[in-house]
């Protein structure tokens, strides 16, 4: 079972003329089959948190680690933009992040493409796919390394409402099936309420302001009264904390 541990985490970026505190004294833990949304206004350190957890950035102080048992866990990172290599086919984009390129690995990659309904695109180039399809390839790529933890940074924010809605359903389905630990950054409180069983709210200066459970049965329909009410309550919390959901 994978565990995420963030303890007294601080990150500052020092440039020639200023120091920006991106995260300040953040602590939370999550483990097992949970879907944790990280929400908060622009610039509150959400991407920085995922970058530190994935090892792209180093913390200034504190702890940020993902473990599986007593080992370092494997993480799959879905970026805000799909970030596919345009000169490689869809299959080659998935193979690029694998340790091996043998038949078994190919089969696994194909299986994850099929999971996002893109089995037929293996030999196409990213430029031949729509934005939503490219994003689905990005999701298949993250799952194809069979990570212990999925880190997702606003993966649906650039998509139209209909594509976003169908991908949210798909992601929920995959999460139920694979039982991974997911850390999902979003600006969209509705999206967070629909998908997650826990919401961690960050505020200005990278301070963790609220850590709340969302105890509603899945699947959740945004039009459902209980889901709409929870969303309204979270937005009220944003107001009370003086956070602007941008
Ligand atoms: N490499 C960097 N160098 C300098 N400052 C940085 C760097 N990366 C992030 N920052 C600053 O750290 C703060 C947090 O940035 P971060 O990208 O984590 O915010 P965010 O919550 O993901 O915002 P958004 O919702 O707009 O994506 C911001 O003030 C940002 O300008
Ligand atoms: Mg960001």
PDB file of C-alpha atoms and ligand atoms in Angstrom:
ATOM      1  CA  UNK A   1       0.000   0.000   0.000  1.00  0.00           C
ATOM      2  CA  UNK A   2       1.411   3.380  -1.014  1.00  0.00           C
ATOM      3  CA  UNK A   3       1.754   6.220   1.490  1.00  0.00           C
ATOM      4  CA  UNK A   4       2.294   9.905   0.944  1.00  0.00           C
ATOM      5  CA  UNK A   5       3.909  11.804   3.788  1.00  0.00           C
ATOM      6  CA  UNK A   6       4.320  15.560   3.783  1.00  0.00           C
ATOM      7  CA  UNK A   7       5.689  17.016   6.974  1.00  0.00           C
ATOM      8  CA  UNK A   8       6.602  20.628   7.804  1.00  0.00           C
ATOM      9  CA  UNK A   9       7.312  21.142   4.123  1.00  0.00           C
ATOM     10  CA  UNK A  10       8.754  24.458   3.031  1.00  0.00           C
ATOM     11  CA  UNK A  11       9.844  25.529  -0.413  1.00  0.00           C
ATOM     12  CA  UNK A  12      11.242  28.875  -1.334  1.00  0.00           C
ATOM     13  CA  UNK A  13      12.410  30.003  -4.740  1.00  0.00           C
ATOM     14  CA  UNK A  14      15.240  32.488  -4.556  1.00  0.00           C
ATOM     15  CA  UNK A  15      15.780  34.644  -7.624  1.00  0.00           C
ATOM     16  CA  UNK A  16      18.194  37.545  -8.092  1.00  0.00           C
ATOM     17  CA  UNK A  17      15.669  40.131  -6.892  1.00  0.00           C
ATOM     18  CA  UNK A  18      13.215  38.256  -4.649  1.00  0.00           C
ATOM     19  CA  UNK A  19      12.397  35.205  -2.584  1.00  0.00           C
ATOM     20  CA  UNK A  20       9.044  33.518  -3.142  1.00  0.00           C
ATOM     21  CA  UNK A  21       7.681  31.172  -0.504  1.00  0.00           C
ATOM     22  CA  UNK A  22       5.747  28.554  -2.498  1.00  0.00           C
ATOM     23  CA  UNK A  23       4.996  26.203   0.415  1.00  0.00           C
ATOM     24  CA  UNK A  24       5.064  27.006   4.112  1.00  0.00           C
ATOM     25  CA  UNK A  25       4.920  24.411   6.871  1.00  0.00           C
ATOM     26  CA  UNK A  26       2.634  22.013   4.981  1.00  0.00           C
ATOM     27  CA  UNK A  27       1.815  18.674   6.579  1.00  0.00           C
ATOM     28  CA  UNK A  28      -0.580  15.900   5.595  1.00  0.00           C
ATOM     29  CA  UNK A  29      -0.550  12.164   5.061  1.00  0.00           C
ATOM     30  CA  UNK A  30      -2.516   9.898   2.745  1.00  0.00           C
ATOM     31  CA  UNK A  31      -2.328   6.206   2.021  1.00  0.00           C
ATOM     32  CA  UNK A  32      -4.077   3.366   0.238  1.00  0.00           C
ATOM     33  CA  UNK A  33      -7.044   3.682  -2.079  1.00  0.00           C
ATOM     34  CA  UNK A  34      -7.736   7.398  -1.617  1.00  0.00           C
ATOM     35  CA  UNK A  35      -8.386  10.188  -4.065  1.00  0.00           C
ATOM     36  CA  UNK A  36      -7.081  13.411  -2.568  1.00  0.00           C
ATOM     37  CA  UNK A  37      -7.767  16.686  -4.330  1.00  0.00           C
ATOM     38  CA  UNK A  38      -5.442  19.619  -3.744  1.00  0.00           C
ATOM     39  CA  UNK A  39      -7.292  22.870  -4.299  1.00  0.00           C
ATOM     40  CA  UNK A  40      -6.486  26.523  -3.814  1.00  0.00           C
ATOM     41  CA  UNK A  41      -5.927  29.793  -5.639  1.00  0.00           C
ATOM     42  CA  UNK A  42      -3.335  30.320  -8.341  1.00  0.00           C
ATOM     43  CA  UNK A  43       0.215  30.506  -7.001  1.00  0.00           C
ATOM     44  CA  UNK A  44      -0.479  28.722  -3.689  1.00  0.00           C
ATOM     45  CA  UNK A  45       2.091  26.001  -4.391  1.00  0.00           C
ATOM     46  CA  UNK A  46       0.011  23.144  -5.799  1.00  0.00           C
ATOM     47  CA  UNK A  47       2.290  22.316  -8.743  1.00  0.00           C
ATOM     48  CA  UNK A  48       5.344  22.840  -6.546  1.00  0.00           C
ATOM     49  CA  UNK A  49       3.991  20.226  -4.140  1.00  0.00           C
ATOM     50  CA  UNK A  50       3.599  17.636  -6.934  1.00  0.00           C
ATOM     51  CA  UNK A  51       7.004  18.543  -8.363  1.00  0.00           C
ATOM     52  CA  UNK A  52       8.632  17.956  -4.972  1.00  0.00           C
ATOM     53  CA  UNK A  53       6.777  14.668  -4.433  1.00  0.00           C
ATOM     54  CA  UNK A  54       7.829  13.454  -7.880  1.00  0.00           C
ATOM     55  CA  UNK A  55      11.457  14.464  -7.332  1.00  0.00           C
ATOM     56  CA  UNK A  56      11.535  17.217  -9.994  1.00  0.00           C
ATOM     57  CA  UNK A  57      12.099  19.849  -7.269  1.00  0.00           C
ATOM     58  CA  UNK A  58      13.802  19.546  -3.893  1.00  0.00           C
ATOM     59  CA  UNK A  59      12.292  20.945  -0.688  1.00  0.00           C
ATOM     60  CA  UNK A  60      13.972  23.816   1.145  1.00  0.00           C
ATOM     61  CA  UNK A  61      13.165  21.998   4.388  1.00  0.00           C
ATOM     62  CA  UNK A  62      10.790  19.362   5.708  1.00  0.00           C
ATOM     63  CA  UNK A  63       9.774  15.979   4.380  1.00  0.00           C
ATOM     64  CA  UNK A  64       7.882  14.982   1.220  1.00  0.00           C
ATOM     65  CA  UNK A  65       8.003  11.308   0.393  1.00  0.00           C
ATOM     66  CA  UNK A  66       5.994   8.596  -1.272  1.00  0.00           C
ATOM     67  CA  UNK A  67       6.646   5.071  -0.087  1.00  0.00           C
ATOM     68  CA  UNK A  68       5.384   1.613  -0.897  1.00  0.00           C
ATOM     69  CA  UNK A  69       6.028  -0.581   2.122  1.00  0.00           C
ATOM     70  CA  UNK A  70       9.604   0.284   3.062  1.00  0.00           C
ATOM     71  CA  UNK A  71      10.630   1.234  -0.494  1.00  0.00           C
ATOM     72  CA  UNK A  72      10.408   4.473  -2.436  1.00  0.00           C
ATOM     73  CA  UNK A  73       7.161   4.264  -4.428  1.00  0.00           C
ATOM     74  CA  UNK A  74       6.849   4.635  -8.185  1.00  0.00           C
ATOM     75  CA  UNK A  75       4.836   7.617  -9.230  1.00  0.00           C
ATOM     76  CA  UNK A  76       3.044   8.401 -12.470  1.00  0.00           C
ATOM     77  CA  UNK A  77       2.773  12.112 -13.249  1.00  0.00           C
ATOM     78  CA  UNK A  78       0.041  13.527 -15.463  1.00  0.00           C
ATOM     79  CA  UNK A  79       0.968  17.093 -16.381  1.00  0.00           C
ATOM     80  CA  UNK A  80      -1.437  19.923 -17.079  1.00  0.00           C
ATOM     81  CA  UNK A  81      -0.598  19.687 -20.785  1.00  0.00           C
ATOM     82  CA  UNK A  82      -0.148  16.160 -22.152  1.00  0.00           C
ATOM     83  CA  UNK A  83       3.548  16.788 -22.987  1.00  0.00           C
ATOM     84  CA  UNK A  84       3.756  14.047 -25.625  1.00  0.00           C
ATOM     85  CA  UNK A  85       6.758  13.854 -27.930  1.00  0.00           C
ATOM     86  CA  UNK A  86       5.281  14.913 -31.293  1.00  0.00           C
ATOM     87  CA  UNK A  87       7.815  12.982 -33.405  1.00  0.00           C
ATOM     88  CA  UNK A  88       6.976   9.663 -31.747  1.00  0.00           C
ATOM     89  CA  UNK A  89       3.853   7.601 -32.259  1.00  0.00           C
ATOM     90  CA  UNK A  90       1.384   7.161 -29.401  1.00  0.00           C
ATOM     91  CA  UNK A  91       2.803   3.691 -28.651  1.00  0.00           C
ATOM     92  CA  UNK A  92       6.376   5.013 -28.753  1.00  0.00           C
ATOM     93  CA  UNK A  93       5.408   7.788 -26.335  1.00  0.00           C
ATOM     94  CA  UNK A  94       4.296   5.132 -23.858  1.00  0.00           C
ATOM     95  CA  UNK A  95       7.321   2.912 -24.522  1.00  0.00           C
ATOM     96  CA  UNK A  96       9.633   5.897 -23.978  1.00  0.00           C
ATOM     97  CA  UNK A  97       8.928   5.893 -20.215  1.00  0.00           C
ATOM     98  CA  UNK A  98       9.288   2.100 -19.763  1.00  0.00           C
ATOM     99  CA  UNK A  99      12.292   0.198 -18.460  1.00  0.00           C
ATOM    100  CA  UNK A 100      11.894  -2.509 -21.116  1.00  0.00           C
ATOM    101  CA  UNK A 101      10.555  -2.442 -24.657  1.00  0.00           C
ATOM    102  CA  UNK A 102       9.778  -6.159 -24.936  1.00  0.00           C
ATOM    103  CA  UNK A 103       6.545  -7.728 -26.184  1.00  0.00           C
ATOM    104  CA  UNK A 104       5.097  -7.931 -22.689  1.00  0.00           C
ATOM    105  CA  UNK A 105       5.680  -4.203 -22.107  1.00  0.00           C
ATOM    106  CA  UNK A 106       4.113  -3.388 -25.481  1.00  0.00           C
ATOM    107  CA  UNK A 107       1.088  -5.458 -24.546  1.00  0.00           C
ATOM    108  CA  UNK A 108       0.758  -3.635 -21.249  1.00  0.00           C
ATOM    109  CA  UNK A 109       0.974  -0.232 -22.990  1.00  0.00           C
ATOM    110  CA  UNK A 110      -1.666  -1.334 -25.469  1.00  0.00           C
ATOM    111  CA  UNK A 111      -3.902  -2.416 -22.592  1.00  0.00           C
ATOM    112  CA  UNK A 112      -3.680   1.024 -20.963  1.00  0.00           C
ATOM    113  CA  UNK A 113      -4.404   2.727 -24.291  1.00  0.00           C
ATOM    114  CA  UNK A 114      -7.484   0.551 -24.540  1.00  0.00           C
ATOM    115  CA  UNK A 115      -8.468   1.523 -21.006  1.00  0.00           C
ATOM    116  CA  UNK A 116      -8.803   5.138 -22.211  1.00  0.00           C
ATOM    117  CA  UNK A 117     -10.501   3.967 -25.437  1.00  0.00           C
ATOM    118  CA  UNK A 118      -7.508   4.783 -27.600  1.00  0.00           C
ATOM    119  CA  UNK A 119      -6.313   1.308 -28.561  1.00  0.00           C
ATOM    120  CA  UNK A 120      -6.759   2.205 -32.224  1.00  0.00           C
ATOM    121  CA  UNK A 121      -4.365   5.191 -32.038  1.00  0.00           C
ATOM    122  CA  UNK A 122      -1.151   3.306 -31.151  1.00  0.00           C
ATOM    123  CA  UNK A 123       0.457   4.036 -34.529  1.00  0.00           C
ATOM    124  CA  UNK A 124      -0.795   7.588 -34.872  1.00  0.00           C
ATOM    125  CA  UNK A 125       1.223  10.712 -34.023  1.00  0.00           C
ATOM    126  CA  UNK A 126       0.068  13.128 -31.293  1.00  0.00           C
ATOM    127  CA  UNK A 127      -0.593  15.815 -33.926  1.00  0.00           C
ATOM    128  CA  UNK A 128      -3.253  13.548 -35.445  1.00  0.00           C
ATOM    129  CA  UNK A 129      -5.215  13.474 -32.158  1.00  0.00           C
ATOM    130  CA  UNK A 130      -7.508  16.048 -30.533  1.00  0.00           C
ATOM    131  CA  UNK A 131      -6.456  17.805 -27.315  1.00  0.00           C
ATOM    132  CA  UNK A 132      -8.724  15.523 -25.275  1.00  0.00           C
ATOM    133  CA  UNK A 133      -7.312  12.412 -26.903  1.00  0.00           C
ATOM    134  CA  UNK A 134      -3.748  13.587 -26.242  1.00  0.00           C
ATOM    135  CA  UNK A 135      -4.634  14.131 -22.620  1.00  0.00           C
ATOM    136  CA  UNK A 136      -6.006  10.578 -22.473  1.00  0.00           C
ATOM    137  CA  UNK A 137      -2.708   9.307 -23.910  1.00  0.00           C
ATOM    138  CA  UNK A 138      -0.979  11.241 -21.088  1.00  0.00           C
ATOM    139  CA  UNK A 139      -3.188   9.417 -18.578  1.00  0.00           C
ATOM    140  CA  UNK A 140      -2.514   6.028 -20.214  1.00  0.00           C
ATOM    141  CA  UNK A 141       1.222   6.796 -20.158  1.00  0.00           C
ATOM    142  CA  UNK A 142       1.143   7.589 -16.422  1.00  0.00           C
ATOM    143  CA  UNK A 143      -0.788   4.375 -15.675  1.00  0.00           C
ATOM    144  CA  UNK A 144       1.336   2.254 -18.039  1.00  0.00           C
ATOM    145  CA  UNK A 145       4.346   2.298 -15.715  1.00  0.00           C
ATOM    146  CA  UNK A 146       1.986   0.769 -13.129  1.00  0.00           C
ATOM    147  CA  UNK A 147       2.772   3.424 -10.525  1.00  0.00           C
ATOM    148  CA  UNK A 148       1.936   3.099  -6.856  1.00  0.00           C
ATOM    149  CA  UNK A 149       0.767   6.712  -6.771  1.00  0.00           C
ATOM    150  CA  UNK A 150      -0.735   8.937  -9.444  1.00  0.00           C
ATOM    151  CA  UNK A 151       0.126  12.644  -9.352  1.00  0.00           C
ATOM    152  CA  UNK A 152      -2.174  14.704 -11.577  1.00  0.00           C
ATOM    153  CA  UNK A 153      -1.807  18.444 -12.133  1.00  0.00           C
ATOM    154  CA  UNK A 154      -5.030  19.970 -13.469  1.00  0.00           C
ATOM    155  CA  UNK A 155      -5.187  17.352 -16.209  1.00  0.00           C
ATOM    156  CA  UNK A 156      -8.603  18.446 -17.509  1.00  0.00           C
ATOM    157  CA  UNK A 157      -8.408  22.217 -17.159  1.00  0.00           C
ATOM    158  CA  UNK A 158      -7.698  22.900 -20.832  1.00  0.00           C
ATOM    159  CA  UNK A 159     -10.450  20.681 -22.176  1.00  0.00           C
ATOM    160  CA  UNK A 160     -13.962  21.573 -23.205  1.00  0.00           C
ATOM    161  CA  UNK A 161     -16.736  20.829 -20.698  1.00  0.00           C
ATOM    162  CA  UNK A 162     -18.019  17.675 -22.425  1.00  0.00           C
ATOM    163  CA  UNK A 163     -14.592  16.069 -22.868  1.00  0.00           C
ATOM    164  CA  UNK A 164     -13.697  17.034 -19.294  1.00  0.00           C
ATOM    165  CA  UNK A 165     -16.855  15.390 -18.011  1.00  0.00           C
ATOM    166  CA  UNK A 166     -16.268  12.123 -19.853  1.00  0.00           C
ATOM    167  CA  UNK A 167     -12.608  12.000 -18.741  1.00  0.00           C
ATOM    168  CA  UNK A 168     -13.627  12.592 -15.126  1.00  0.00           C
ATOM    169  CA  UNK A 169     -15.940   9.591 -15.371  1.00  0.00           C
ATOM    170  CA  UNK A 170     -13.176   7.572 -16.970  1.00  0.00           C
ATOM    171  CA  UNK A 171     -10.652   8.564 -14.305  1.00  0.00           C
ATOM    172  CA  UNK A 172     -13.079   7.640 -11.534  1.00  0.00           C
ATOM    173  CA  UNK A 173     -13.616   4.274 -13.161  1.00  0.00           C
ATOM    174  CA  UNK A 174      -9.857   3.634 -13.482  1.00  0.00           C
ATOM    175  CA  UNK A 175      -9.282   4.681  -9.878  1.00  0.00           C
ATOM    176  CA  UNK A 176     -11.947   2.227  -8.678  1.00  0.00           C
ATOM    177  CA  UNK A 177     -10.471  -0.524 -10.826  1.00  0.00           C
ATOM    178  CA  UNK A 178      -6.755  -0.044 -10.068  1.00  0.00           C
ATOM    179  CA  UNK A 179      -7.222   1.111  -6.442  1.00  0.00           C
ATOM    180  CA  UNK A 180      -4.283   3.526  -6.696  1.00  0.00           C
ATOM    181  CA  UNK A 181      -3.499   6.435  -4.416  1.00  0.00           C
ATOM    182  CA  UNK A 182      -4.257   9.616  -6.372  1.00  0.00           C
ATOM    183  CA  UNK A 183      -3.175  13.182  -5.647  1.00  0.00           C
ATOM    184  CA  UNK A 184      -5.140  15.440  -7.972  1.00  0.00           C
ATOM    185  CA  UNK A 185      -4.563  19.176  -8.303  1.00  0.00           C
ATOM    186  CA  UNK A 186      -7.493  21.233  -9.523  1.00  0.00           C
ATOM    187  CA  UNK A 187      -8.843  24.785  -9.515  1.00  0.00           C
ATOM    188  CA  UNK A 188     -12.319  23.417  -9.906  1.00  0.00           C
ATOM    189  CA  UNK A 189     -14.148  22.764  -6.646  1.00  0.00           C
ATOM    190  CA  UNK A 190     -16.963  20.954  -8.499  1.00  0.00           C
ATOM    191  CA  UNK A 191     -14.463  18.574 -10.068  1.00  0.00           C
ATOM    192  CA  UNK A 192     -12.834  17.955  -6.666  1.00  0.00           C
ATOM    193  CA  UNK A 193     -16.203  17.207  -5.037  1.00  0.00           C
ATOM    194  CA  UNK A 194     -17.170  14.865  -7.855  1.00  0.00           C
ATOM    195  CA  UNK A 195     -13.964  12.819  -7.750  1.00  0.00           C
ATOM    196  CA  UNK A 196     -12.323  12.857  -4.350  1.00  0.00           C
ATOM    197  CA  UNK A 197     -12.924  11.450  -0.917  1.00  0.00           C
ATOM    198  CA  UNK A 198     -10.654  14.038   0.610  1.00  0.00           C
ATOM    199  CA  UNK A 199      -9.842  17.644  -0.166  1.00  0.00           C
ATOM    200  CA  UNK A 200      -6.765  19.514   1.012  1.00  0.00           C
ATOM    201  CA  UNK A 201      -7.103  23.276   0.623  1.00  0.00           C
ATOM    202  CA  UNK A 202      -4.059  25.501   0.276  1.00  0.00           C
ATOM    203  CA  UNK A 203      -4.069  29.279   0.626  1.00  0.00           C
ATOM    204  CA  UNK A 204      -1.812  32.194  -0.201  1.00  0.00           C
ATOM    205  CA  UNK A 205       1.818  31.748   0.772  1.00  0.00           C
ATOM    206  CA  UNK A 206       1.540  27.983   0.353  1.00  0.00           C
ATOM    207  CA  UNK A 207      -0.150  27.410   3.700  1.00  0.00           C
ATOM    208  CA  UNK A 208      -2.395  24.390   4.182  1.00  0.00           C
ATOM    209  CA  UNK A 209      -5.699  25.818   5.386  1.00  0.00           C
ATOM    210  CA  UNK A 210      -8.170  22.936   5.536  1.00  0.00           C
ATOM    211  CA  UNK A 211      -8.176  19.173   5.210  1.00  0.00           C
ATOM    212  CA  UNK A 212     -11.675  17.785   4.740  1.00  0.00           C
ATOM    213  CA  UNK A 213     -13.291  14.430   4.048  1.00  0.00           C
ATOM    214  CA  UNK A 214     -15.968  14.157   1.376  1.00  0.00           C
ATOM    215  CA  UNK A 215     -18.214  11.371   2.524  1.00  0.00           C
ATOM    216  CA  UNK A 216     -20.615  10.882  -0.375  1.00  0.00           C
ATOM    217  CA  UNK A 217     -21.262   7.654  -2.237  1.00  0.00           C
ATOM    218  CA  UNK A 218     -19.722   7.137  -5.690  1.00  0.00           C
ATOM    219  CA  UNK A 219     -20.431   7.617  -8.543  1.00  0.00           C
ATOM    220  CA  UNK A 220     -21.385  11.238  -7.990  1.00  0.00           C
ATOM    221  CA  UNK A 221     -23.594  13.221 -10.285  1.00  0.00           C
ATOM    222  CA  UNK A 222     -22.921  16.992 -10.102  1.00  0.00           C
ATOM    223  CA  UNK A 223     -26.667  17.564 -10.507  1.00  0.00           C
ATOM    224  CA  UNK A 224     -27.417  15.475  -7.425  1.00  0.00           C
ATOM    225  CA  UNK A 225     -28.601  17.544  -4.412  1.00  0.00           C
ATOM    226  CA  UNK A 226     -26.020  16.154  -1.956  1.00  0.00           C
ATOM    227  CA  UNK A 227     -23.150  16.780  -4.399  1.00  0.00           C
ATOM    228  CA  UNK A 228     -24.357  20.320  -5.184  1.00  0.00           C
ATOM    229  CA  UNK A 229     -24.764  21.057  -1.462  1.00  0.00           C
ATOM    230  CA  UNK A 230     -21.249  19.806  -0.676  1.00  0.00           C
ATOM    231  CA  UNK A 231     -19.851  21.977  -3.450  1.00  0.00           C
ATOM    232  CA  UNK A 232     -21.704  24.995  -2.021  1.00  0.00           C
ATOM    233  CA  UNK A 233     -20.311  24.219   1.455  1.00  0.00           C
ATOM    234  CA  UNK A 234     -16.745  23.993   0.135  1.00  0.00           C
ATOM    235  CA  UNK A 235     -17.162  27.292  -1.717  1.00  0.00           C
ATOM    236  CA  UNK A 236     -18.434  28.832   1.529  1.00  0.00           C
ATOM    237  CA  UNK A 237     -15.305  27.517   3.279  1.00  0.00           C
ATOM    238  CA  UNK A 238     -13.230  29.184   0.564  1.00  0.00           C
ATOM    239  CA  UNK A 239     -15.011  32.453   1.301  1.00  0.00           C
ATOM    240  CA  UNK A 240     -14.573  32.090   5.055  1.00  0.00           C
ATOM    241  CA  UNK A 241     -10.874  31.399   4.581  1.00  0.00           C
ATOM    242  CA  UNK A 242     -10.736  34.422   2.299  1.00  0.00           C
ATOM    243  CA  UNK A 243      -9.472  32.337  -0.606  1.00  0.00           C
ATOM    244  CA  UNK A 244     -10.414  33.140  -4.129  1.00  0.00           C
ATOM    245  CA  UNK A 245     -10.841  30.030  -6.242  1.00  0.00           C
ATOM    246  CA  UNK A 246      -9.336  31.267  -9.477  1.00  0.00           C
TER     247      UNK A 246
HETATM  248  N1  LIG B   1      10.952  27.754 -10.721  1.00  0.00           N
HETATM  249  C1  LIG B   1      10.444  28.784 -10.045  1.00  0.00           C
HETATM  250  N2  LIG B   1      11.166  29.898  -9.795  1.00  0.00           N
HETATM  251  C2  LIG B   1      10.652  30.939  -9.111  1.00  0.00           C
HETATM  252  N3  LIG B   1       9.413  30.961  -8.591  1.00  0.00           N
HETATM  253  C3  LIG B   1       8.637  29.884  -8.800  1.00  0.00           C
HETATM  254  C4  LIG B   1       9.096  28.729  -9.536  1.00  0.00           C
HETATM  255  N4  LIG B   1       8.108  27.801  -9.569  1.00  0.00           N
HETATM  256  C5  LIG B   1       7.077  28.344  -8.900  1.00  0.00           C
HETATM  257  N5  LIG B   1       7.388  29.585  -8.436  1.00  0.00           N
HETATM  258  C6  LIG B   1       6.509  30.456  -7.629  1.00  0.00           C
HETATM  259  O1  LIG B   1       6.040  29.702  -6.533  1.00  0.00           O
HETATM  260  C7  LIG B   1       4.664  30.005  -6.266  1.00  0.00           C
HETATM  261  C8  LIG B   1       3.850  28.708  -6.354  1.00  0.00           C
HETATM  262  O2  LIG B   1       3.852  28.275  -7.715  1.00  0.00           O
HETATM  263  P1  LIG B   1       3.025  27.009  -8.205  1.00  0.00           P
HETATM  264  O3  LIG B   1       3.299  26.877  -9.647  1.00  0.00           O
HETATM  265  O4  LIG B   1       3.346  25.881  -7.324  1.00  0.00           O
HETATM  266  O5  LIG B   1       1.529  27.498  -7.939  1.00  0.00           O
HETATM  267  P2  LIG B   1       0.164  26.769  -8.311  1.00  0.00           P
HETATM  268  O6  LIG B   1      -0.648  26.702  -7.064  1.00  0.00           O
HETATM  269  O7  LIG B   1       0.441  25.516  -9.042  1.00  0.00           O
HETATM  270  O8  LIG B   1      -0.505  27.857  -9.281  1.00  0.00           O
HETATM  271  P3  LIG B   1      -1.499  27.615 -10.545  1.00  0.00           P
HETATM  272  O9  LIG B   1      -2.827  27.278  -9.929  1.00  0.00           O
HETATM  273  O10 LIG B   1      -1.519  28.956 -11.214  1.00  0.00           O
HETATM  274  O11 LIG B   1      -0.937  26.529 -11.401  1.00  0.00           O
HETATM  275  C9  LIG B   1       4.265  31.070  -7.265  1.00  0.00           C
HETATM  276  O12 LIG B   1       4.411  32.338  -6.659  1.00  0.00           O
HETATM  277  C10 LIG B   1       5.277  30.900  -8.385  1.00  0.00           C
HETATM  278  O13 LIG B   1       5.490  32.118  -9.051  1.00  0.00           O
HETATM  279 MG1  LIG B   2       0.060  24.857 -11.033  1.00  0.00          MG
END
